[in-house]
PDB file of C-alpha atoms in Angstrom:
ATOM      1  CA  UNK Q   1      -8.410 -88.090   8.286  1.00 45.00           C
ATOM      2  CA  UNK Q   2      -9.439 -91.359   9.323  1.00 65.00           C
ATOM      3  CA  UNK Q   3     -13.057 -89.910   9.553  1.00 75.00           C
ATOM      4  CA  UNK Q   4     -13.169 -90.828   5.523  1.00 89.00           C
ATOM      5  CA  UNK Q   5      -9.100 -92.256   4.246  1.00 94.00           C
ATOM      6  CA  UNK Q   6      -9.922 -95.549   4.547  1.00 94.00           C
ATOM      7  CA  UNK Q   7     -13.474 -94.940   2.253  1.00 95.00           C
ATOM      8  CA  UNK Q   8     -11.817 -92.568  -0.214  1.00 95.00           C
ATOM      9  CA  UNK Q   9      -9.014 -95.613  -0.888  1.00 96.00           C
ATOM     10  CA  UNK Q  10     -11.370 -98.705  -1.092  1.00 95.00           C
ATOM     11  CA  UNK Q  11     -13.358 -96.369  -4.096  1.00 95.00           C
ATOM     12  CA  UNK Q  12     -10.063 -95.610  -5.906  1.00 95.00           C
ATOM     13  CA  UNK Q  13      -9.886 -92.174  -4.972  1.00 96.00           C
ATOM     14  CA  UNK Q  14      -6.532 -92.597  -3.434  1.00 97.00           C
ATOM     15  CA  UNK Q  15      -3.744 -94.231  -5.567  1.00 96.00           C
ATOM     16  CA  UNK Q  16      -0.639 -95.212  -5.375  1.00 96.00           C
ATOM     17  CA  UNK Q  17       2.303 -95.356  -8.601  1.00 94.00           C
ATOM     18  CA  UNK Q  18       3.423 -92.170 -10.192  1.00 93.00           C
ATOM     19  CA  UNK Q  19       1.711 -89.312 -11.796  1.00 93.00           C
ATOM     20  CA  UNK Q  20       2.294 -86.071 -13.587  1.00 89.00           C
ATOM     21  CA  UNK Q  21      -0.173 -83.447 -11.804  1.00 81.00           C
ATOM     22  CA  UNK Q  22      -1.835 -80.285 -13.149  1.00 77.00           C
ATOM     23  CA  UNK Q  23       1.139 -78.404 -11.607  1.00 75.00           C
ATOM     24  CA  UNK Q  24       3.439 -80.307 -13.925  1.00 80.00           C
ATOM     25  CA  UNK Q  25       5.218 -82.042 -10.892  1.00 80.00           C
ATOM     26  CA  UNK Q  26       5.411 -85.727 -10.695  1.00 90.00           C
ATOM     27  CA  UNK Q  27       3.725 -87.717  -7.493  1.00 93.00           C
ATOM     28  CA  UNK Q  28       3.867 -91.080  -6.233  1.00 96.00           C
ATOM     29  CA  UNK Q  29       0.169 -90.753  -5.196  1.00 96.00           C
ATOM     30  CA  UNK Q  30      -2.873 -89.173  -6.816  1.00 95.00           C
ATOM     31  CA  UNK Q  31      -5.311 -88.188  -5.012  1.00 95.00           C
ATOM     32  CA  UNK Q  32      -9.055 -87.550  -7.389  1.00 92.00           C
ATOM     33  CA  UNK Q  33     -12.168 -86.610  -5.409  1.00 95.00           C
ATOM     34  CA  UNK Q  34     -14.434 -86.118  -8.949  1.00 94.00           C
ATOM     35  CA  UNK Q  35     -15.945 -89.625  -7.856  1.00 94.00           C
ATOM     36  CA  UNK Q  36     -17.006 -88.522  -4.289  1.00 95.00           C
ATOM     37  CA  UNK Q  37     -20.045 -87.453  -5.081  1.00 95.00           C
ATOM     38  CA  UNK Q  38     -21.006 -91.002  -6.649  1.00 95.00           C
ATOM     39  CA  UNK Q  39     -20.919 -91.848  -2.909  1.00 95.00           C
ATOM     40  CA  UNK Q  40     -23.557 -89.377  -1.215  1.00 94.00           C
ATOM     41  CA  UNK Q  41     -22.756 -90.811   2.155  1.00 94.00           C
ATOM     42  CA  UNK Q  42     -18.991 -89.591   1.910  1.00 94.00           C
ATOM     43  CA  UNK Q  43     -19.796 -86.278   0.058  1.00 95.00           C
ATOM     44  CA  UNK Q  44     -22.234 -85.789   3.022  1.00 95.00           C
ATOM     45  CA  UNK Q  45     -19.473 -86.184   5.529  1.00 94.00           C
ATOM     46  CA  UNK Q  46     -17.014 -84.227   3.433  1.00 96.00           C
ATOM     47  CA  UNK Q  47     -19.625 -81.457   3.789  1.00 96.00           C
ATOM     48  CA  UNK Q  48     -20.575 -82.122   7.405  1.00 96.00           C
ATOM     49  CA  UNK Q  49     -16.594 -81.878   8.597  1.00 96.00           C
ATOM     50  CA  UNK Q  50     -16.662 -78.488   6.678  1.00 96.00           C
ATOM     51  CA  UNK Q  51     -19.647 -76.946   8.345  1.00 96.00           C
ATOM     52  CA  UNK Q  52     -18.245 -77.628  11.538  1.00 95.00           C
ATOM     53  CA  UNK Q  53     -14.759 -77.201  11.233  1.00 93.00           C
ATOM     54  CA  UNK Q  54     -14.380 -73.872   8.382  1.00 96.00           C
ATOM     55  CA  UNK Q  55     -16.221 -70.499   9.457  1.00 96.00           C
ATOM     56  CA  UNK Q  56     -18.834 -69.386   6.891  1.00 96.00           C
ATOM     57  CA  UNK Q  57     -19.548 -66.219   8.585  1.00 95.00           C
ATOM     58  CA  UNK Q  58     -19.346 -62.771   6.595  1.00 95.00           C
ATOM     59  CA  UNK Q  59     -19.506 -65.020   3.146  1.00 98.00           C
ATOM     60  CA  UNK Q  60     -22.549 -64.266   0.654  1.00 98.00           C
ATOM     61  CA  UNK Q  61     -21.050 -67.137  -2.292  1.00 98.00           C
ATOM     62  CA  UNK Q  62     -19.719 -69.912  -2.453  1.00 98.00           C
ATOM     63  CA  UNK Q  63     -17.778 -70.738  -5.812  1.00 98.00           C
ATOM     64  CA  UNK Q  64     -16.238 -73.442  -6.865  1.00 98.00           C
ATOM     65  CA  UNK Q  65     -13.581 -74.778  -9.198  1.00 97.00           C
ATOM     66  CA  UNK Q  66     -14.152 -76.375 -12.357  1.00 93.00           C
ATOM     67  CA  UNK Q  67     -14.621 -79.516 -12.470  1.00 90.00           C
ATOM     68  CA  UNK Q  68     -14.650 -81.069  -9.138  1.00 93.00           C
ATOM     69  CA  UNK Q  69     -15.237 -77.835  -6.894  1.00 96.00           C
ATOM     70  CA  UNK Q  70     -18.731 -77.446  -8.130  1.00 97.00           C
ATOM     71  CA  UNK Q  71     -20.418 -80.177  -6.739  1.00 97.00           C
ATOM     72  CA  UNK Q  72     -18.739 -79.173  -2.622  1.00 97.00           C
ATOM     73  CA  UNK Q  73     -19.914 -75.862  -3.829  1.00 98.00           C
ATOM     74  CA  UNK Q  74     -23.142 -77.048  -4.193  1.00 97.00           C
ATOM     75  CA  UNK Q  75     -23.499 -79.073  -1.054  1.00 97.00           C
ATOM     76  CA  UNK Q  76     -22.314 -76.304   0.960  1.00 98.00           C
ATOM     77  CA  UNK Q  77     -24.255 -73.681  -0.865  1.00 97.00           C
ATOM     78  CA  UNK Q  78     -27.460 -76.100   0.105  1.00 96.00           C
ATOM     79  CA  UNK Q  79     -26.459 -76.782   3.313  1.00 96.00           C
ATOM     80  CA  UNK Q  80     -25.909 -72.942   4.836  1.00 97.00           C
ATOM     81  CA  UNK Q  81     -28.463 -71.090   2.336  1.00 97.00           C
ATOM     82  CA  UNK Q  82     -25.689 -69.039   0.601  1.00 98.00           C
ATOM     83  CA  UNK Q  83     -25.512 -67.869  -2.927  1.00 98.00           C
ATOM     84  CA  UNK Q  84     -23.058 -70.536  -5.398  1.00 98.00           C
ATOM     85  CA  UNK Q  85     -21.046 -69.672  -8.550  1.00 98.00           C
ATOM     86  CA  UNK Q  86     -18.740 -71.595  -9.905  1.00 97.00           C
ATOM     87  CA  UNK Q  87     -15.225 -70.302 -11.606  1.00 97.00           C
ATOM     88  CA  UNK Q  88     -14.364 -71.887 -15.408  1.00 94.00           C
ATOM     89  CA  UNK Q  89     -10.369 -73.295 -15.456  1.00 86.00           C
ATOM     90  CA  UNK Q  90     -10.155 -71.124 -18.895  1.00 78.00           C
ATOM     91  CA  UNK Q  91     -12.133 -68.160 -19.584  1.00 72.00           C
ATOM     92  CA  UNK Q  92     -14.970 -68.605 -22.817  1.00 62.00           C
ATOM     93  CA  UNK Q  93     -13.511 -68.219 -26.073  1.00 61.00           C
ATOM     94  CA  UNK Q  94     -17.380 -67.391 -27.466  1.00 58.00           C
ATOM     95  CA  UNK Q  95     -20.265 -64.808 -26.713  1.00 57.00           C
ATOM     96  CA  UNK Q  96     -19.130 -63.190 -23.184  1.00 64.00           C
ATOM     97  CA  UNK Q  97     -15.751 -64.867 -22.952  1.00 71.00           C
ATOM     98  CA  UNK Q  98     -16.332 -64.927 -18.965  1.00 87.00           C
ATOM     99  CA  UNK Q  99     -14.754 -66.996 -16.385  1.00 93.00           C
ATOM    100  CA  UNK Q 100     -17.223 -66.851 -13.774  1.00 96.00           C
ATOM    101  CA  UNK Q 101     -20.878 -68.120 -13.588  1.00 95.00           C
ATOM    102  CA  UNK Q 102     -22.556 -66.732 -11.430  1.00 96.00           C
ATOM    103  CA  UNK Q 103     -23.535 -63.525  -9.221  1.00 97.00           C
ATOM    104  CA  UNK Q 104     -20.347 -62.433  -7.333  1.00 97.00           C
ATOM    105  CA  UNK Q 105     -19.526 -58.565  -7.734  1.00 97.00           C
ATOM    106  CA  UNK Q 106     -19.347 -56.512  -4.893  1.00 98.00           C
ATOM    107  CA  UNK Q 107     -19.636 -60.180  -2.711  1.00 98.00           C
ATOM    108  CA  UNK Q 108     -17.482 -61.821  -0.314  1.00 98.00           C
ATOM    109  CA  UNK Q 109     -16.827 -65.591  -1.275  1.00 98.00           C
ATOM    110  CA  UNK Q 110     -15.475 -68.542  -0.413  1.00 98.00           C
ATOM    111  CA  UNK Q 111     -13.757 -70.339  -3.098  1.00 98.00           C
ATOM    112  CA  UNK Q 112     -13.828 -74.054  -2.352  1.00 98.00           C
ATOM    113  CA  UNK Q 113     -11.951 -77.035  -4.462  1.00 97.00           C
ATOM    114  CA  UNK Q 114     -10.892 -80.802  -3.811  1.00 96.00           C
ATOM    115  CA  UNK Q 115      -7.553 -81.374  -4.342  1.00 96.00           C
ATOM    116  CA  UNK Q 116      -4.820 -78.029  -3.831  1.00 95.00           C
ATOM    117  CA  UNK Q 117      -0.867 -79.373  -4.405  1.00 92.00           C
ATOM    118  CA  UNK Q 118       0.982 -75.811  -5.185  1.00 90.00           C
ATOM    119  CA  UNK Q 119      -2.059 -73.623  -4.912  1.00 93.00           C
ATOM    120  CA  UNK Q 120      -1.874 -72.100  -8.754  1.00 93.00           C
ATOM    121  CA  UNK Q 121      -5.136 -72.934  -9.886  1.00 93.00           C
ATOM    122  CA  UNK Q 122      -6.607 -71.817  -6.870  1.00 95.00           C
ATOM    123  CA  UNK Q 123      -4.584 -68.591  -7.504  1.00 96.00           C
ATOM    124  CA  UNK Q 124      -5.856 -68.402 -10.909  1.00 95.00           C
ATOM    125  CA  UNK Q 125      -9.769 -68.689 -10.274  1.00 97.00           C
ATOM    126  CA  UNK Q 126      -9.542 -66.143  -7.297  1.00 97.00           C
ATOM    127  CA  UNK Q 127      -7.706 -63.389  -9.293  1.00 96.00           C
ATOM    128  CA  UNK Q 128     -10.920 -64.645 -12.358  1.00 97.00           C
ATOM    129  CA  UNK Q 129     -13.050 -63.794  -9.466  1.00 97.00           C
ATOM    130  CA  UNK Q 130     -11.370 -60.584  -8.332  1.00 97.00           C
ATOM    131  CA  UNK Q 131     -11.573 -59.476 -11.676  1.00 95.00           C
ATOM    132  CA  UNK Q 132     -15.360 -60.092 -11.896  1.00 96.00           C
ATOM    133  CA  UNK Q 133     -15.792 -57.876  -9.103  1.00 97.00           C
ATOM    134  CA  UNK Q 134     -15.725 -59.987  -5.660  1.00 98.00           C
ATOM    135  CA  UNK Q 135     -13.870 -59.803  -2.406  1.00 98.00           C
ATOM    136  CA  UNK Q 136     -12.367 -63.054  -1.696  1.00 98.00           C
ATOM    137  CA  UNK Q 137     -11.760 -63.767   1.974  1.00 96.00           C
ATOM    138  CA  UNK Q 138     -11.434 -67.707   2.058  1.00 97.00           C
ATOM    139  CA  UNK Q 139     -10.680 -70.701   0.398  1.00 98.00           C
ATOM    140  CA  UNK Q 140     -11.689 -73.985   0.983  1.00 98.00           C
ATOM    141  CA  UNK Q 141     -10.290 -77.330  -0.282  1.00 98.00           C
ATOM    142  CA  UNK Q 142     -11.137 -81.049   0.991  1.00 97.00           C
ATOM    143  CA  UNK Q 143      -7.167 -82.282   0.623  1.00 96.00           C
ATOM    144  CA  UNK Q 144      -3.836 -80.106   1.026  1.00 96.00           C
ATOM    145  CA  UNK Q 145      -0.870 -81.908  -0.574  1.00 94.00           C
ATOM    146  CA  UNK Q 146       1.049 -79.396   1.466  1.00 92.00           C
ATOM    147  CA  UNK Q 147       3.114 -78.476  -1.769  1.00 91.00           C
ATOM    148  CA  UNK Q 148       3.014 -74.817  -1.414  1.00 90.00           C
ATOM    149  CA  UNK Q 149      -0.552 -73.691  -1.338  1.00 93.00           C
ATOM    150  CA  UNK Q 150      -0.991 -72.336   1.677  1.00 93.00           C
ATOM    151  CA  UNK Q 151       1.754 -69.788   1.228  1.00 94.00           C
ATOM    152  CA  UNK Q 152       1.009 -68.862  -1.963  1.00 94.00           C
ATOM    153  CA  UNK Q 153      -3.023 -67.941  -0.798  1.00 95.00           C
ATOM    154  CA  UNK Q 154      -1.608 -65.962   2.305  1.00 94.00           C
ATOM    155  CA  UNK Q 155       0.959 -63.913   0.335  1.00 95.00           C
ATOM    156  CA  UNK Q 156      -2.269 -62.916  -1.693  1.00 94.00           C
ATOM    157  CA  UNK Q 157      -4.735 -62.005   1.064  1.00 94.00           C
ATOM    158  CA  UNK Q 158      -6.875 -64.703   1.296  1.00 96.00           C
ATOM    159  CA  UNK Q 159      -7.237 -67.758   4.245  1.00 96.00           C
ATOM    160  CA  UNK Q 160      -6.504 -70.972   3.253  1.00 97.00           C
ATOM    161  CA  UNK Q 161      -8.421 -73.773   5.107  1.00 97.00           C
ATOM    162  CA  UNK Q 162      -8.252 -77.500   4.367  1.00 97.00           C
ATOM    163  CA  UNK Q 163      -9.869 -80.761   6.180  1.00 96.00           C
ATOM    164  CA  UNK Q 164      -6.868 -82.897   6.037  1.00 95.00           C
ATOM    165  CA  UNK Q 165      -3.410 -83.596   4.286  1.00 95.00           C
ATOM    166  CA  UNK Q 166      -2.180 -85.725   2.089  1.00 95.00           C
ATOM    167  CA  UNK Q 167       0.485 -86.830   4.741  1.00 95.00           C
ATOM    168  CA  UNK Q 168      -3.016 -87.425   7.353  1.00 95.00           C
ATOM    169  CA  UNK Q 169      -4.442 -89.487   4.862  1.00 96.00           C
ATOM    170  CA  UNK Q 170      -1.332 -92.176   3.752  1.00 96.00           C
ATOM    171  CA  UNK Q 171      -0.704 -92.112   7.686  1.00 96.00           C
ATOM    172  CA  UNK Q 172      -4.164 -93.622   8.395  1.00 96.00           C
ATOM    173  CA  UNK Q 173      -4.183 -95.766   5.620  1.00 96.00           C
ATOM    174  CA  UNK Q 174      -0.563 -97.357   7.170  1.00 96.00           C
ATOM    175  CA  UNK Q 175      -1.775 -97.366  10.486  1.00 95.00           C
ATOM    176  CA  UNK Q 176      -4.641 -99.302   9.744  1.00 95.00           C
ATOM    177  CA  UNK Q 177      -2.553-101.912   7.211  1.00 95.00           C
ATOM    178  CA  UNK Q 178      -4.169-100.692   3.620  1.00 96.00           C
ATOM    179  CA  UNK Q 179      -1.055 -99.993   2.479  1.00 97.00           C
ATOM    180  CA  UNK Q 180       2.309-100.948   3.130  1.00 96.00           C
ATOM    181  CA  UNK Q 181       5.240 -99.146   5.016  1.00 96.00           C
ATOM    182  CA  UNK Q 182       7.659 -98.633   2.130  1.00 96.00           C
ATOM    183  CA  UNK Q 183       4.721 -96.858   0.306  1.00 96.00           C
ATOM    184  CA  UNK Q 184       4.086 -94.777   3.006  1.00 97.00           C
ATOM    185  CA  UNK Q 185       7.546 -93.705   3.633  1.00 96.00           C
ATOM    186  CA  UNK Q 186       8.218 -93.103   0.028  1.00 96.00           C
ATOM    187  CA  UNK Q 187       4.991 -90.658  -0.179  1.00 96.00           C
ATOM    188  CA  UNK Q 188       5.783 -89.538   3.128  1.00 95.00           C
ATOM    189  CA  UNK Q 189       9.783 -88.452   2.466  1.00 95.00           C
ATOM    190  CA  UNK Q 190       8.262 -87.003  -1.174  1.00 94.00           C
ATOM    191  CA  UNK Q 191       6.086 -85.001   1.045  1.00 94.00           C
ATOM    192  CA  UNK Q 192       9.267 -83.676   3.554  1.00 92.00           C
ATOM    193  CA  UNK Q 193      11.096 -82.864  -0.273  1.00 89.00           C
ATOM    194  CA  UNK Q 194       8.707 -79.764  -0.121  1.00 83.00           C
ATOM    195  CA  UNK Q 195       9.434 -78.643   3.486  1.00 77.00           C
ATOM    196  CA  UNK Q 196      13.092 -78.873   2.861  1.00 60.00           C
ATOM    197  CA  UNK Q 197      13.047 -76.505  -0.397  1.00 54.00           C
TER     198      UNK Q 197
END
């Protein structure tokens, strides 16, 4: 990912240290794309690599994941014309206590996100949108940590498509000295930890 690495790190969207993630597992590198969109010119080329890389064909909505799906949703819903909903982490506990917002029964959608490590919130808002009536056929997310996601989405129908790793990204940043070669090998053998189990 050298296209954007380098940018994401010198904003602070890359980190280094450890970290307890949504998952509950503990990371020596975070990885927070809610501040890309302070940076239109990166957002753009988030956006840009996704047009030309993911196929949008046969998909009438594009939903994303509370918080920081909504805003790619947005883009991308902009960019190709298509219908957007977005998909709540819990459902409403008031009026219609629903999870989705947004016009998706009987619609085939692409659920799109930032960050994916094992893949269980992703899980989570596509069964919220199954349940509201749509046919989910893709999902979409800018980073994989390559913790388990992919499996998980293909053992429940649905094609998993990301525009880099985790392992892409601390390899560029090494390569082109932003970070050192002890912290890349320790995110890099935390990374091979998951391949082994």
């Amino acid at each position: 990912m050298s296209w954007i690495a380098a940018d994401l790190y010198r904003r602070g969207m890359v980190k280094l240290g450890l970290f307890k993630l949504t998952s509950g597992l503990e990371s020596p590198f975070y990885i927070d794309l809610r501040r890309l969109y302070s940076y239109p010119e990166l957002a753009v080329r988030v956006v840009e690599r996704a047009l030309s890389t993911v196929p949008f064909h046969g998909v009438e909505v594009v939903a994303g994941v509370e918080t920081a799906g909504i805003p790619l949703a947005a883009f991308l819903a902009c960019r190709t014309g298509l219908a957007m909903a977005y998909v709540r982490k819990n459902r409403k506990n008031h009026a219609t206590g629903q999870a989705v917002e947004g016009d998706v029964a009987y619609k085939r959608v692409m659920v799109v996100d930032d960050v994916v490590t094992t893949g269980g919130t992703l899980l989570r808002s596509i069964n919220y949108l199954r349940e509201a009536g749509a046919t989910v056929v893709r999902a979409l997310v800018v980073v994989d940590r390559e913790q388990g996601a992919r499996q998980l989405l293909a053992s429940n129908g649905v094609e998993f498509y990301a525009l880099t790793t985790a392992r892409e990204i601390f390899e560029t940043l090494w390569r082109e000295g932003l970070i050192a070669h002890e912290d890349y090998r320790r995110v890099v053998d935390y990374l091979d930890s998951f391949r082994r189990s």
